[in-house]
């Protein structure tokens, strides 16, 4: 069915089936944007703005500095920073001279830092002075030769710079002298010789991103210049995005969605990025009010937080041209809640869900602007083929049948970093001669080409020989008026092999009770087949989240296994519908939304 591309009839008039992609580096396409729009604003960072002319000048100066420090083609440079100018300048400067950037979370603890630095074999790294303590004790156990430190106030307007220095800046510990440490301002103020021209192919490695590592060891994902440029041009074709447009760049740059869509897409178009280094619902609403962005993109937890913020009714959303959601399952209730909250101000915004994975940079499918199908994550982007294959085969499943989602297109990763075995398991040549990425996701496709994501295959729970899909349980629980978010996991059971336990975060935590837990289980029995219903409910003030704001089911699974280690098997519930002894209303708190979602 995929060869007929039934989804094409749902493309907008401005969305082409095929796109002519440039054979250029990510630096070169941003340079092209500068040539076309030199006086346009490239980014706004806490009221500090930079034109494309200034942006390119900074990129070129820092490229010369990196070259003077010894960076050559293929050298790895770890960027451990929030969404700030220095991170973006370094990203493109490194690319100009052939360096490969490795993007990691700025709040990574020392143990994780060491893992990422060694996996990427980084010889250089850049971070903020505020995060230096995480580096100081592990640098000798890595290949890092030079560490560049920047200050957040380097790119703040004068008054904010003074305010920062008098408040947060005073709390940052002084960094001791080290021959390995170089300061951003010193490098940028020095007139280094022009870096030698380096020949770089568009298909060569540009950046390393990392899989979530929620249930295992994170893998490095190698992405080429071509991968990023293709994704960005596909995104532009969905808008359409024009030079005058801007986006709230909330999602972090260590994530494919944040880097590929919320930053690179707008830079190659000569448009503006409004950089958000730290997320809060109040901050986002204030930025919509004052900066008037045309686009906003985020994960479901972001939209849920906005919808439930009492200040949302005071905001004029008429500036928003497009709102996109990805990175995790979007509960239908969260979509409606956000759209209805905005509609109260007289504005209609359609929250468009997408689907993708870092192995394809970011999104490969998006819901059409004018067509919505509940439960679907949309249709394939330009030049992207999607098919559903029967599990363990290359054979395409019939429309409506479940199978593994497979992707073919120009954004497919080069491979997993130093892991050819995993690469071979994931990217395979099918009988049609095309290279296909096996996503590890269970899903289906309807006759019109709309994709339905069901579940990560590794999350499927087998109970009494029956497949149970946590996402179906979560959809039902999330539809209950009292529930904000939920997460279902499988737990050991002496007779069924596994049973279902659900963790629930309520809209009003004061409503937590055994009675409500029973009501939620009963509610599931009214909407789900018997073997899919949870036998246990545990309330949490907040559910643990990954670094980008997804519900971290792996953490819950690990916590539950640890808790049950010392339990005797005969004390595990044996199938009662409302076993009070299994209803945990301790409401233990867990991780909140991270500083950078």
mmCIF file of N, CA and C in Angstrom, residues 186-264:
data_model
loop_
_atom_site.group_PDB
_atom_site.id
_atom_site.type_symbol
_atom_site.label_atom_id
_atom_site.label_comp_id
_atom_site.label_asym_id
_atom_site.label_seq_id
_atom_site.Cartn_x
_atom_site.Cartn_y
_atom_site.Cartn_z
ATOM 1 N N UNK A 186 37.248 35.561 26.047
ATOM 2 C CA UNK A 186 38.644 35.701 25.617
ATOM 3 C C UNK A 186 38.820 35.205 24.185
ATOM 4 N N UNK A 187 38.197 34.083 23.885
ATOM 5 C CA UNK A 187 38.308 33.518 22.536
ATOM 6 C C UNK A 187 37.657 34.427 21.496
ATOM 7 N N UNK A 188 36.510 34.996 21.848
ATOM 8 C CA UNK A 188 35.779 35.828 20.891
ATOM 9 C C UNK A 188 36.433 37.195 20.677
ATOM 10 N N UNK A 189 37.198 37.660 21.655
ATOM 11 C CA UNK A 189 37.843 38.973 21.530
ATOM 12 C C UNK A 189 39.196 38.906 20.828
ATOM 13 N N UNK A 190 39.702 37.696 20.646
ATOM 14 C CA UNK A 190 41.017 37.527 20.025
ATOM 15 C C UNK A 190 40.872 37.384 18.511
ATOM 16 N N UNK A 191 41.718 38.095 17.778
ATOM 17 C CA UNK A 191 41.692 38.013 16.311
ATOM 18 C C UNK A 191 42.588 36.865 15.851
ATOM 19 N N UNK A 192 42.017 35.681 15.764
ATOM 20 C CA UNK A 192 42.773 34.520 15.311
ATOM 21 C C UNK A 192 42.862 34.516 13.790
ATOM 22 N N UNK A 193 43.875 33.861 13.237
ATOM 23 C CA UNK A 193 43.961 33.737 11.776
ATOM 24 C C UNK A 193 42.735 33.009 11.222
ATOM 25 N N UNK A 194 42.432 33.287 9.974
ATOM 26 C CA UNK A 194 41.309 32.633 9.318
ATOM 27 C C UNK A 194 41.539 31.120 9.267
ATOM 28 N N UNK A 195 40.540 30.363 9.666
ATOM 29 C CA UNK A 195 40.647 28.902 9.604
ATOM 30 C C UNK A 195 40.777 28.447 8.160
ATOM 31 N N UNK A 196 41.581 27.429 7.941
ATOM 32 C CA UNK A 196 41.738 26.897 6.590
ATOM 33 C C UNK A 196 40.432 26.272 6.113
ATOM 34 N N UNK A 197 40.188 26.388 4.826
ATOM 35 C CA UNK A 197 38.978 25.792 4.255
ATOM 36 C C UNK A 197 39.035 24.273 4.391
ATOM 37 N N UNK A 198 37.921 23.708 4.776
ATOM 38 C CA UNK A 198 37.827 22.263 4.961
ATOM 39 C C UNK A 198 36.719 21.721 4.072
ATOM 40 N N UNK A 199 37.041 20.737 3.266
ATOM 41 C CA UNK A 199 36.027 20.144 2.384
ATOM 42 C C UNK A 199 35.171 19.166 3.187
ATOM 43 N N UNK A 200 33.872 19.439 3.212
ATOM 44 C CA UNK A 200 32.948 18.622 4.006
ATOM 45 C C UNK A 200 31.778 18.202 3.122
ATOM 46 N N UNK A 201 31.508 16.931 3.064
ATOM 47 C CA UNK A 201 30.393 16.434 2.265
ATOM 48 C C UNK A 201 29.075 16.556 3.007
ATOM 49 N N UNK A 202 28.004 16.761 2.267
ATOM 50 C CA UNK A 202 26.694 16.896 2.907
ATOM 51 C C UNK A 202 26.264 15.612 3.598
ATOM 52 N N UNK A 203 26.819 14.480 3.140
ATOM 53 C CA UNK A 203 26.436 13.197 3.735
ATOM 54 C C UNK A 203 27.358 12.784 4.880
ATOM 55 N N UNK A 204 28.269 13.666 5.266
ATOM 56 C CA UNK A 204 29.193 13.345 6.354
ATOM 57 C C UNK A 204 28.576 13.663 7.713
ATOM 58 N N UNK A 205 29.125 13.036 8.734
ATOM 59 C CA UNK A 205 28.635 13.193 10.102
ATOM 60 C C UNK A 205 28.739 14.643 10.560
ATOM 61 N N UNK A 206 27.624 15.173 11.094
ATOM 62 C CA UNK A 206 27.583 16.553 11.579
ATOM 63 C C UNK A 206 27.369 16.621 13.081
ATOM 64 N N UNK A 207 26.492 15.764 13.601
ATOM 65 C CA UNK A 207 26.117 15.875 15.012
ATOM 66 C C UNK A 207 25.770 14.504 15.576
ATOM 67 N N UNK A 208 26.021 14.343 16.858
ATOM 68 C CA UNK A 208 25.646 13.125 17.577
ATOM 69 C C UNK A 208 24.600 13.495 18.619
ATOM 70 N N UNK A 209 23.435 12.889 18.503
ATOM 71 C CA UNK A 209 22.400 13.010 19.527
ATOM 72 C C UNK A 209 22.287 11.651 20.218
ATOM 73 N N UNK A 210 21.496 11.582 21.255
ATOM 74 C CA UNK A 210 21.446 10.345 22.036
ATOM 75 C C UNK A 210 20.020 9.875 22.249
ATOM 76 N N UNK A 211 19.864 8.547 22.201
ATOM 77 C CA UNK A 211 18.566 7.963 22.507
ATOM 78 C C UNK A 211 18.274 8.211 23.973
ATOM 79 N N UNK A 212 16.996 8.103 24.335
ATOM 80 C CA UNK A 212 16.595 8.465 25.693
ATOM 81 C C UNK A 212 17.242 7.662 26.788
ATOM 82 N N UNK A 213 17.533 6.394 26.519
ATOM 83 C CA UNK A 213 18.140 5.574 27.556
ATOM 84 C C UNK A 213 17.218 5.304 28.731
ATOM 85 N N UNK A 214 15.883 5.392 28.510
ATOM 86 C CA UNK A 214 14.928 5.229 29.603
ATOM 87 C C UNK A 214 15.005 3.836 30.206
ATOM 88 N N UNK A 215 15.206 2.836 29.364
ATOM 89 C CA UNK A 215 15.212 1.463 29.871
ATOM 90 C C UNK A 215 16.543 0.763 29.624
ATOM 91 N N UNK A 216 17.546 1.467 29.173
ATOM 92 C CA UNK A 216 18.823 0.840 28.906
ATOM 93 C C UNK A 216 19.905 1.882 28.730
ATOM 94 N N UNK A 217 21.049 1.455 28.191
ATOM 95 C CA UNK A 217 22.169 2.366 27.983
ATOM 96 C C UNK A 217 21.885 3.241 26.766
ATOM 97 N N UNK A 218 22.026 4.562 26.882
ATOM 98 C CA UNK A 218 21.782 5.443 25.730
ATOM 99 C C UNK A 218 22.722 5.112 24.577
ATOM 100 N N UNK A 219 22.226 5.263 23.369
ATOM 101 C CA UNK A 219 23.034 5.036 22.176
ATOM 102 C C UNK A 219 23.275 6.371 21.479
ATOM 103 N N UNK A 220 24.482 6.542 20.948
ATOM 104 C CA UNK A 220 24.775 7.721 20.150
ATOM 105 C C UNK A 220 24.181 7.563 18.764
ATOM 106 N N UNK A 221 23.499 8.580 18.288
ATOM 107 C CA UNK A 221 22.842 8.540 16.978
ATOM 108 C C UNK A 221 23.555 9.514 16.048
ATOM 109 N N UNK A 222 24.149 8.978 14.987
ATOM 110 C CA UNK A 222 24.941 9.781 14.056
ATOM 111 C C UNK A 222 24.041 10.369 12.968
ATOM 112 N N UNK A 223 24.042 11.696 12.888
ATOM 113 C CA UNK A 223 23.224 12.391 11.899
ATOM 114 C C UNK A 223 24.111 13.239 10.992
ATOM 115 N N UNK A 224 23.798 13.215 9.713
ATOM 116 C CA UNK A 224 24.601 13.944 8.732
ATOM 117 C C UNK A 224 24.062 15.349 8.502
ATOM 118 N N UNK A 225 24.856 16.154 7.799
ATOM 119 C CA UNK A 225 24.388 17.465 7.359
ATOM 120 C C UNK A 225 23.105 17.318 6.550
ATOM 121 N N UNK A 226 23.108 16.342 5.659
ATOM 122 C CA UNK A 226 21.949 16.113 4.786
ATOM 123 C C UNK A 226 20.713 15.762 5.603
ATOM 124 N N UNK A 227 20.864 14.929 6.613
ATOM 125 C CA UNK A 227 19.733 14.559 7.475
ATOM 126 C C UNK A 227 19.057 15.793 8.050
ATOM 127 N N UNK A 228 19.844 16.677 8.657
ATOM 128 C CA UNK A 228 19.275 17.865 9.296
ATOM 129 C C UNK A 228 18.655 18.818 8.285
ATOM 130 N N UNK A 229 19.341 19.023 7.167
ATOM 131 C CA UNK A 229 18.812 19.946 6.160
ATOM 132 C C UNK A 229 17.513 19.433 5.548
ATOM 133 N N UNK A 230 17.438 18.126 5.323
ATOM 134 C CA UNK A 230 16.207 17.552 4.757
ATOM 135 C C UNK A 230 15.045 17.695 5.736
ATOM 136 N N UNK A 231 15.279 17.370 6.999
ATOM 137 C CA UNK A 231 14.224 17.507 8.001
ATOM 138 C C UNK A 231 13.719 18.941 8.059
ATOM 139 N N UNK A 232 14.632 19.897 8.027
ATOM 140 C CA UNK A 232 14.246 21.302 8.124
ATOM 141 C C UNK A 232 13.425 21.741 6.919
ATOM 142 N N UNK A 233 13.799 21.300 5.738
ATOM 143 C CA UNK A 233 13.044 21.684 4.543
ATOM 144 C C UNK A 233 11.682 21.000 4.508
ATOM 145 N N UNK A 234 11.603 19.789 5.032
ATOM 146 C CA UNK A 234 10.301 19.125 5.150
ATOM 147 C C UNK A 234 9.394 19.896 6.101
ATOM 148 N N UNK A 235 9.962 20.383 7.195
ATOM 149 C CA UNK A 235 9.177 21.143 8.174
ATOM 150 C C UNK A 235 8.704 22.469 7.588
ATOM 151 N N UNK A 236 9.582 23.139 6.845
ATOM 152 C CA UNK A 236 9.207 24.408 6.212
ATOM 153 C C UNK A 236 8.025 24.204 5.276
ATOM 154 N N UNK A 237 8.020 23.071 4.568
ATOM 155 C CA UNK A 237 6.936 22.784 3.616
ATOM 156 C C UNK A 237 5.612 22.522 4.305
ATOM 157 N N UNK A 238 5.627 22.261 5.605
ATOM 158 C CA UNK A 238 4.387 22.018 6.342
ATOM 159 C C UNK A 238 3.748 23.303 6.825
ATOM 160 N N UNK A 239 4.521 24.371 6.934
ATOM 161 C CA UNK A 239 4.053 25.631 7.535
ATOM 162 C C UNK A 239 2.963 26.348 6.766
ATOM 163 N N UNK A 240 3.268 27.010 5.654
ATOM 164 C CA UNK A 240 4.648 27.240 5.239
ATOM 165 C C UNK A 240 5.296 28.295 6.120
ATOM 166 N N UNK A 241 6.597 28.154 6.356
ATOM 167 C CA UNK A 241 7.328 29.102 7.194
ATOM 168 C C UNK A 241 7.997 30.135 6.293
ATOM 169 N N UNK A 242 7.853 31.394 6.635
ATOM 170 C CA UNK A 242 8.440 32.483 5.853
ATOM 171 C C UNK A 242 9.419 33.267 6.729
ATOM 172 N N UNK A 243 10.199 34.156 6.097
ATOM 173 C CA UNK A 243 11.236 34.899 6.819
ATOM 174 C C UNK A 243 10.699 35.655 8.024
ATOM 175 N N UNK A 244 9.494 36.190 7.904
ATOM 176 C CA UNK A 244 8.939 37.024 8.970
ATOM 177 C C UNK A 244 8.480 36.209 10.176
ATOM 178 N N UNK A 245 8.474 34.901 10.058
ATOM 179 C CA UNK A 245 7.974 34.052 11.135
ATOM 180 C C UNK A 245 9.004 33.884 12.250
ATOM 181 N N UNK A 246 8.502 33.473 13.411
ATOM 182 C CA UNK A 246 9.372 33.192 14.557
ATOM 183 C C UNK A 246 8.798 32.012 15.324
ATOM 184 N N UNK A 247 9.646 31.379 16.107
ATOM 185 C CA UNK A 247 9.216 30.234 16.907
ATOM 186 C C UNK A 247 9.743 30.373 18.330
ATOM 187 N N UNK A 248 8.949 29.923 19.271
ATOM 188 C CA UNK A 248 9.426 29.805 20.647
ATOM 189 C C UNK A 248 10.268 28.532 20.731
ATOM 190 N N UNK A 249 11.562 28.682 20.841
ATOM 191 C CA UNK A 249 12.468 27.527 20.895
ATOM 192 C C UNK A 249 12.576 27.051 22.340
ATOM 193 N N UNK A 250 11.568 26.302 22.751
ATOM 194 C CA UNK A 250 11.468 25.817 24.127
ATOM 195 C C UNK A 250 12.188 24.485 24.282
ATOM 196 N N UNK A 251 11.982 23.600 23.315
ATOM 197 C CA UNK A 251 12.575 22.265 23.414
ATOM 198 C C UNK A 251 14.090 22.359 23.342
ATOM 199 N N UNK A 252 14.790 21.566 24.133
ATOM 200 C CA UNK A 252 16.250 21.693 24.238
ATOM 201 C C UNK A 252 16.981 21.245 22.984
ATOM 202 N N UNK A 253 18.147 21.834 22.775
ATOM 203 C CA UNK A 253 18.910 21.556 21.560
ATOM 204 C C UNK A 253 19.623 20.211 21.607
ATOM 205 N N UNK A 254 19.603 19.507 22.727
ATOM 206 C CA UNK A 254 20.177 18.154 22.742
ATOM 207 C C UNK A 254 19.152 17.130 22.255
ATOM 208 N N UNK A 255 17.970 17.599 21.856
ATOM 209 C CA UNK A 255 16.899 16.735 21.362
ATOM 210 C C UNK A 255 16.661 17.043 19.888
ATOM 211 N N UNK A 256 16.376 16.011 19.094
ATOM 212 C CA UNK A 256 16.206 16.211 17.661
ATOM 213 C C UNK A 256 15.114 17.194 17.306
ATOM 214 N N UNK A 257 13.998 17.154 18.030
ATOM 215 C CA UNK A 257 12.889 18.071 17.797
ATOM 216 C C UNK A 257 13.337 19.510 18.074
ATOM 217 N N UNK A 258 14.050 19.695 19.197
ATOM 218 C CA UNK A 258 14.501 21.029 19.560
ATOM 219 C C UNK A 258 15.547 21.572 18.610
ATOM 220 N N UNK A 259 16.532 20.745 18.252
ATOM 221 C CA UNK A 259 17.615 21.182 17.378
ATOM 222 C C UNK A 259 17.178 21.266 15.919
ATOM 223 N N UNK A 260 16.525 20.200 15.441
ATOM 224 C CA UNK A 260 16.194 20.134 14.022
ATOM 225 C C UNK A 260 15.045 21.015 13.604
ATOM 226 N N UNK A 261 13.970 21.040 14.409
ATOM 227 C CA UNK A 261 12.769 21.797 14.041
ATOM 228 C C UNK A 261 12.776 23.196 14.637
ATOM 229 N N UNK A 262 13.019 23.296 15.937
ATOM 230 C CA UNK A 262 12.857 24.580 16.633
ATOM 231 C C UNK A 262 14.035 25.525 16.457
ATOM 232 N N UNK A 263 15.137 25.042 15.906
ATOM 233 C CA UNK A 263 16.296 25.908 15.679
ATOM 234 C C UNK A 263 16.709 25.899 14.207
ATOM 235 N N UNK A 264 17.231 24.772 13.725
ATOM 236 C CA UNK A 264 17.820 24.740 12.378
ATOM 237 C C UNK A 264 16.805 25.084 11.289
#
